[in-house]
Amino acid sequence: MSWVKHYHDDHMAVMRLLAKLEGNIKEIEMGEKRTHLNLELEEFARVIREVIIPHFKHEETGIYARIAEVSEEERDFINRMLEEHRRLYVAFEDYLSAVDSLDEAKLAAAGKIIIDILAKHIKKEELVIPKIAAKLDIS
Ligand SMILES: [Fe+2]
Ligand SMILES: [Fe+2]
């Protein structure tokens, strides 16, 4: 499988999970106590550790580094994307520690930041990166 396709599959899977997380946060805020809730929140914590963080690292050392070399404009784009990764790493830490300590308020706050930044981040990658990769002939 090409790496563009691999990234795309990760992105779509994460977008579906973000929609689910958004629903779960609404349930927390409405005071719902249902057994599926904790399982789904833990499942998202596992996905952060095992899928999203490795995906970010892979982008940073691979495609991002390649794109940043192309031109000034591309370097600026990648710097903005890296800044979003940095903000997301902080929110991931908060989310993971909130799941461990069952701190629902912290979990909801971190989850909202993740949903807000990550959904837009993925849309930008889907829009821009395949085009640049095709231009560089590295897809
Ligand atoms: Fe990224
Ligand atoms: Fe990505």
PDB file of C-alpha atoms and ligand atoms in Angstrom:
ATOM      1  CA  MET A   1       0.000   0.000   0.000  1.00  0.00           C
ATOM      2  CA  SER A   2       1.336   3.470  -0.826  1.00  0.00           C
ATOM      3  CA  TRP A   3       2.048   5.739   2.105  1.00  0.00           C
ATOM      4  CA  VAL A   4      -0.500   8.295   0.767  1.00  0.00           C
ATOM      5  CA  LYS A   5      -3.184   5.611   0.937  1.00  0.00           C
ATOM      6  CA  HIS A   6      -1.953   4.498   4.359  1.00  0.00           C
ATOM      7  CA  TYR A   7      -2.155   8.065   5.702  1.00  0.00           C
ATOM      8  CA  HIS A   8      -5.577   8.488   4.113  1.00  0.00           C
ATOM      9  CA  ASP A   9      -6.891   5.331   5.795  1.00  0.00           C
ATOM     10  CA  ASP A  10      -5.576   6.526   9.183  1.00  0.00           C
ATOM     11  CA  HIS A  11      -7.139   9.957   8.624  1.00  0.00           C
ATOM     12  CA  MET A  12     -10.568   8.556   7.801  1.00  0.00           C
ATOM     13  CA  ALA A  13     -10.482   6.146  10.759  1.00  0.00           C
ATOM     14  CA  VAL A  14      -9.513   8.991  13.100  1.00  0.00           C
ATOM     15  CA  MET A  15     -12.234  11.299  11.705  1.00  0.00           C
ATOM     16  CA  ARG A  16     -14.834   8.636  12.529  1.00  0.00           C
ATOM     17  CA  LEU A  17     -13.418   8.310  16.052  1.00  0.00           C
ATOM     18  CA  LEU A  18     -13.459  12.097  16.533  1.00  0.00           C
ATOM     19  CA  ALA A  19     -17.180  12.121  15.730  1.00  0.00           C
ATOM     20  CA  LYS A  20     -17.661   9.368  18.319  1.00  0.00           C
ATOM     21  CA  LEU A  21     -15.537  11.253  20.871  1.00  0.00           C
ATOM     22  CA  GLU A  22     -17.652  14.356  20.320  1.00  0.00           C
ATOM     23  CA  GLY A  23     -20.770  12.323  21.118  1.00  0.00           C
ATOM     24  CA  ASN A  24     -19.122  10.846  24.208  1.00  0.00           C
ATOM     25  CA  ILE A  25     -18.142  14.294  25.500  1.00  0.00           C
ATOM     26  CA  LYS A  26     -21.746  15.462  25.070  1.00  0.00           C
ATOM     27  CA  GLU A  27     -22.858  12.472  27.142  1.00  0.00           C
ATOM     28  CA  ILE A  28     -20.331  13.331  29.874  1.00  0.00           C
ATOM     29  CA  GLU A  29     -21.566  16.923  29.913  1.00  0.00           C
ATOM     30  CA  MET A  30     -25.150  15.722  30.225  1.00  0.00           C
ATOM     31  CA  GLY A  31     -24.184  13.511  33.166  1.00  0.00           C
ATOM     32  CA  GLU A  32     -24.746  10.193  31.384  1.00  0.00           C
ATOM     33  CA  LYS A  33     -23.238   7.185  33.142  1.00  0.00           C
ATOM     34  CA  ARG A  34     -23.288   4.356  30.653  1.00  0.00           C
ATOM     35  CA  THR A  35     -20.919   1.426  30.598  1.00  0.00           C
ATOM     36  CA  HIS A  36     -19.929   1.829  26.941  1.00  0.00           C
ATOM     37  CA  LEU A  37     -18.677   5.337  27.673  1.00  0.00           C
ATOM     38  CA  ASN A  38     -15.532   4.449  29.605  1.00  0.00           C
ATOM     39  CA  LEU A  39     -14.673   1.684  27.148  1.00  0.00           C
ATOM     40  CA  GLU A  40     -14.902   4.071  24.204  1.00  0.00           C
ATOM     41  CA  LEU A  41     -12.868   6.747  25.952  1.00  0.00           C
ATOM     42  CA  GLU A  42     -10.203   4.155  26.750  1.00  0.00           C
ATOM     43  CA  GLU A  43     -10.297   2.914  23.174  1.00  0.00           C
ATOM     44  CA  PHE A  44      -9.553   6.449  21.951  1.00  0.00           C
ATOM     45  CA  ALA A  45      -6.646   6.651  24.432  1.00  0.00           C
ATOM     46  CA  ARG A  46      -5.254   3.449  22.904  1.00  0.00           C
ATOM     47  CA  VAL A  47      -5.651   4.881  19.394  1.00  0.00           C
ATOM     48  CA  ILE A  48      -3.784   8.042  20.457  1.00  0.00           C
ATOM     49  CA  ARG A  49      -0.870   5.949  21.752  1.00  0.00           C
ATOM     50  CA  GLU A  50      -0.760   3.261  19.073  1.00  0.00           C
ATOM     51  CA  VAL A  51      -1.949   5.014  15.918  1.00  0.00           C
ATOM     52  CA  ILE A  52      -2.004   8.811  16.093  1.00  0.00           C
ATOM     53  CA  ILE A  53       1.324   9.520  17.816  1.00  0.00           C
ATOM     54  CA  PRO A  54       3.268   7.038  15.602  1.00  0.00           C
ATOM     55  CA  HIS A  55       1.487   8.560  12.554  1.00  0.00           C
ATOM     56  CA  PHE A  56       2.608  12.069  13.611  1.00  0.00           C
ATOM     57  CA  LYS A  57       6.210  10.891  14.154  1.00  0.00           C
ATOM     58  CA  HIS A  58       6.203   9.181  10.788  1.00  0.00           C
ATOM     59  CA  GLU A  59       5.005  12.366   9.084  1.00  0.00           C
ATOM     60  CA  GLU A  60       7.550  14.517  10.912  1.00  0.00           C
ATOM     61  CA  THR A  61      10.557  12.436   9.901  1.00  0.00           C
ATOM     62  CA  GLY A  62       9.213  11.478   6.466  1.00  0.00           C
ATOM     63  CA  ILE A  63       6.833  13.427   4.276  1.00  0.00           C
ATOM     64  CA  TYR A  64       6.923  16.680   6.289  1.00  0.00           C
ATOM     65  CA  ALA A  65      10.724  16.808   6.094  1.00  0.00           C
ATOM     66  CA  ARG A  66      10.615  16.152   2.338  1.00  0.00           C
ATOM     67  CA  ILE A  67       7.966  18.810   1.690  1.00  0.00           C
ATOM     68  CA  ALA A  68       9.715  21.427   3.842  1.00  0.00           C
ATOM     69  CA  GLU A  69      12.711  21.227   1.489  1.00  0.00           C
ATOM     70  CA  VAL A  70      10.683  22.116  -1.595  1.00  0.00           C
ATOM     71  CA  SER A  71      10.255  25.883  -1.204  1.00  0.00           C
ATOM     72  CA  GLU A  72       9.759  28.707   1.275  1.00  0.00           C
ATOM     73  CA  GLU A  73       5.987  28.460   0.889  1.00  0.00           C
ATOM     74  CA  GLU A  74       5.990  24.728   1.583  1.00  0.00           C
ATOM     75  CA  ARG A  75       8.295  25.206   4.568  1.00  0.00           C
ATOM     76  CA  ASP A  76       5.836  27.718   6.066  1.00  0.00           C
ATOM     77  CA  PHE A  77       2.999  25.253   5.545  1.00  0.00           C
ATOM     78  CA  ILE A  78       4.950  22.477   7.275  1.00  0.00           C
ATOM     79  CA  ASN A  79       5.927  24.768  10.164  1.00  0.00           C
ATOM     80  CA  ARG A  80       2.246  25.489  10.759  1.00  0.00           C
ATOM     81  CA  MET A  81       1.462  21.760  10.626  1.00  0.00           C
ATOM     82  CA  LEU A  82       4.272  21.024  13.105  1.00  0.00           C
ATOM     83  CA  GLU A  83       2.914  23.681  15.441  1.00  0.00           C
ATOM     84  CA  GLU A  84      -0.456  21.893  15.326  1.00  0.00           C
ATOM     85  CA  HIS A  85       1.279  18.592  16.136  1.00  0.00           C
ATOM     86  CA  ARG A  86       2.898  20.278  19.150  1.00  0.00           C
ATOM     87  CA  ARG A  87      -0.429  21.630  20.417  1.00  0.00           C
ATOM     88  CA  LEU A  88      -1.992  18.221  19.890  1.00  0.00           C
ATOM     89  CA  TYR A  89       0.787  16.384  21.787  1.00  0.00           C
ATOM     90  CA  VAL A  90      -0.038  18.600  24.800  1.00  0.00           C
ATOM     91  CA  ALA A  91      -3.776  17.887  24.461  1.00  0.00           C
ATOM     92  CA  PHE A  92      -3.053  14.125  24.056  1.00  0.00           C
ATOM     93  CA  GLU A  93      -1.063  14.141  27.315  1.00  0.00           C
ATOM     94  CA  ASP A  94      -3.972  15.860  29.069  1.00  0.00           C
ATOM     95  CA  TYR A  95      -6.479  13.428  27.575  1.00  0.00           C
ATOM     96  CA  LEU A  96      -4.428  10.343  28.499  1.00  0.00           C
ATOM     97  CA  SER A  97      -3.855  11.477  32.064  1.00  0.00           C
ATOM     98  CA  ALA A  98      -7.561  12.407  32.390  1.00  0.00           C
ATOM     99  CA  VAL A  99      -8.584   8.905  31.251  1.00  0.00           C
ATOM    100  CA  ASP A 100      -6.162   7.355  33.760  1.00  0.00           C
ATOM    101  CA  SER A 101      -7.434   9.522  36.625  1.00  0.00           C
ATOM    102  CA  LEU A 102     -11.087   9.440  35.456  1.00  0.00           C
ATOM    103  CA  ASP A 103     -11.170  13.231  35.507  1.00  0.00           C
ATOM    104  CA  GLU A 104     -14.216  13.908  33.338  1.00  0.00           C
ATOM    105  CA  ALA A 105     -13.927  17.702  33.217  1.00  0.00           C
ATOM    106  CA  LYS A 106     -10.299  17.521  32.120  1.00  0.00           C
ATOM    107  CA  LEU A 107     -11.140  14.789  29.643  1.00  0.00           C
ATOM    108  CA  ALA A 108     -13.933  16.837  28.076  1.00  0.00           C
ATOM    109  CA  ALA A 109     -11.701  19.924  27.824  1.00  0.00           C
ATOM    110  CA  ALA A 110      -8.779  18.027  26.271  1.00  0.00           C
ATOM    111  CA  GLY A 111     -11.128  16.096  23.985  1.00  0.00           C
ATOM    112  CA  LYS A 112     -12.647  19.298  22.611  1.00  0.00           C
ATOM    113  CA  ILE A 113      -9.202  20.738  21.850  1.00  0.00           C
ATOM    114  CA  ILE A 114      -8.240  17.483  20.086  1.00  0.00           C
ATOM    115  CA  ILE A 115     -11.433  17.460  18.017  1.00  0.00           C
ATOM    116  CA  ASP A 116     -11.050  21.117  17.062  1.00  0.00           C
ATOM    117  CA  ILE A 117      -7.394  21.047  16.012  1.00  0.00           C
ATOM    118  CA  LEU A 118      -7.139  17.503  14.666  1.00  0.00           C
ATOM    119  CA  ALA A 119     -10.182  17.546  12.370  1.00  0.00           C
ATOM    120  CA  LYS A 120      -8.915  20.698  10.615  1.00  0.00           C
ATOM    121  CA  HIS A 121      -5.364  19.362  10.571  1.00  0.00           C
ATOM    122  CA  ILE A 122      -6.486  16.183   8.801  1.00  0.00           C
ATOM    123  CA  LYS A 123      -8.559  18.128   6.267  1.00  0.00           C
ATOM    124  CA  LYS A 124      -5.532  20.279   5.420  1.00  0.00           C
ATOM    125  CA  GLU A 125      -3.327  17.213   4.986  1.00  0.00           C
ATOM    126  CA  GLU A 126      -5.900  15.515   2.781  1.00  0.00           C
ATOM    127  CA  LEU A 127      -6.203  18.611   0.612  1.00  0.00           C
ATOM    128  CA  VAL A 128      -2.561  19.617   0.286  1.00  0.00           C
ATOM    129  CA  ILE A 129      -0.183  16.691   0.839  1.00  0.00           C
ATOM    130  CA  PRO A 130      -1.254  14.301  -1.972  1.00  0.00           C
ATOM    131  CA  LYS A 131      -0.904  17.184  -4.481  1.00  0.00           C
ATOM    132  CA  ILE A 132       2.615  18.046  -3.324  1.00  0.00           C
ATOM    133  CA  ALA A 133       3.574  14.366  -3.197  1.00  0.00           C
ATOM    134  CA  ALA A 134       2.367  13.875  -6.779  1.00  0.00           C
ATOM    135  CA  LYS A 135       4.389  16.923  -7.851  1.00  0.00           C
ATOM    136  CA  LEU A 136       7.454  15.493  -6.125  1.00  0.00           C
ATOM    137  CA  ASP A 137       6.684  12.075  -7.585  1.00  0.00           C
ATOM    138  CA  ILE A 138       6.893  10.443  -4.154  1.00  0.00           C
ATOM    139  CA  SER A 139       3.353   9.076  -3.896  1.00  0.00           C
TER     140      SER A 139
HETATM  141 FE    FE B   1      -0.042  15.695  10.701  1.00  0.00          FE
HETATM  142 FE    FE B   2      -1.697  12.857   9.015  1.00  0.00          FE
END
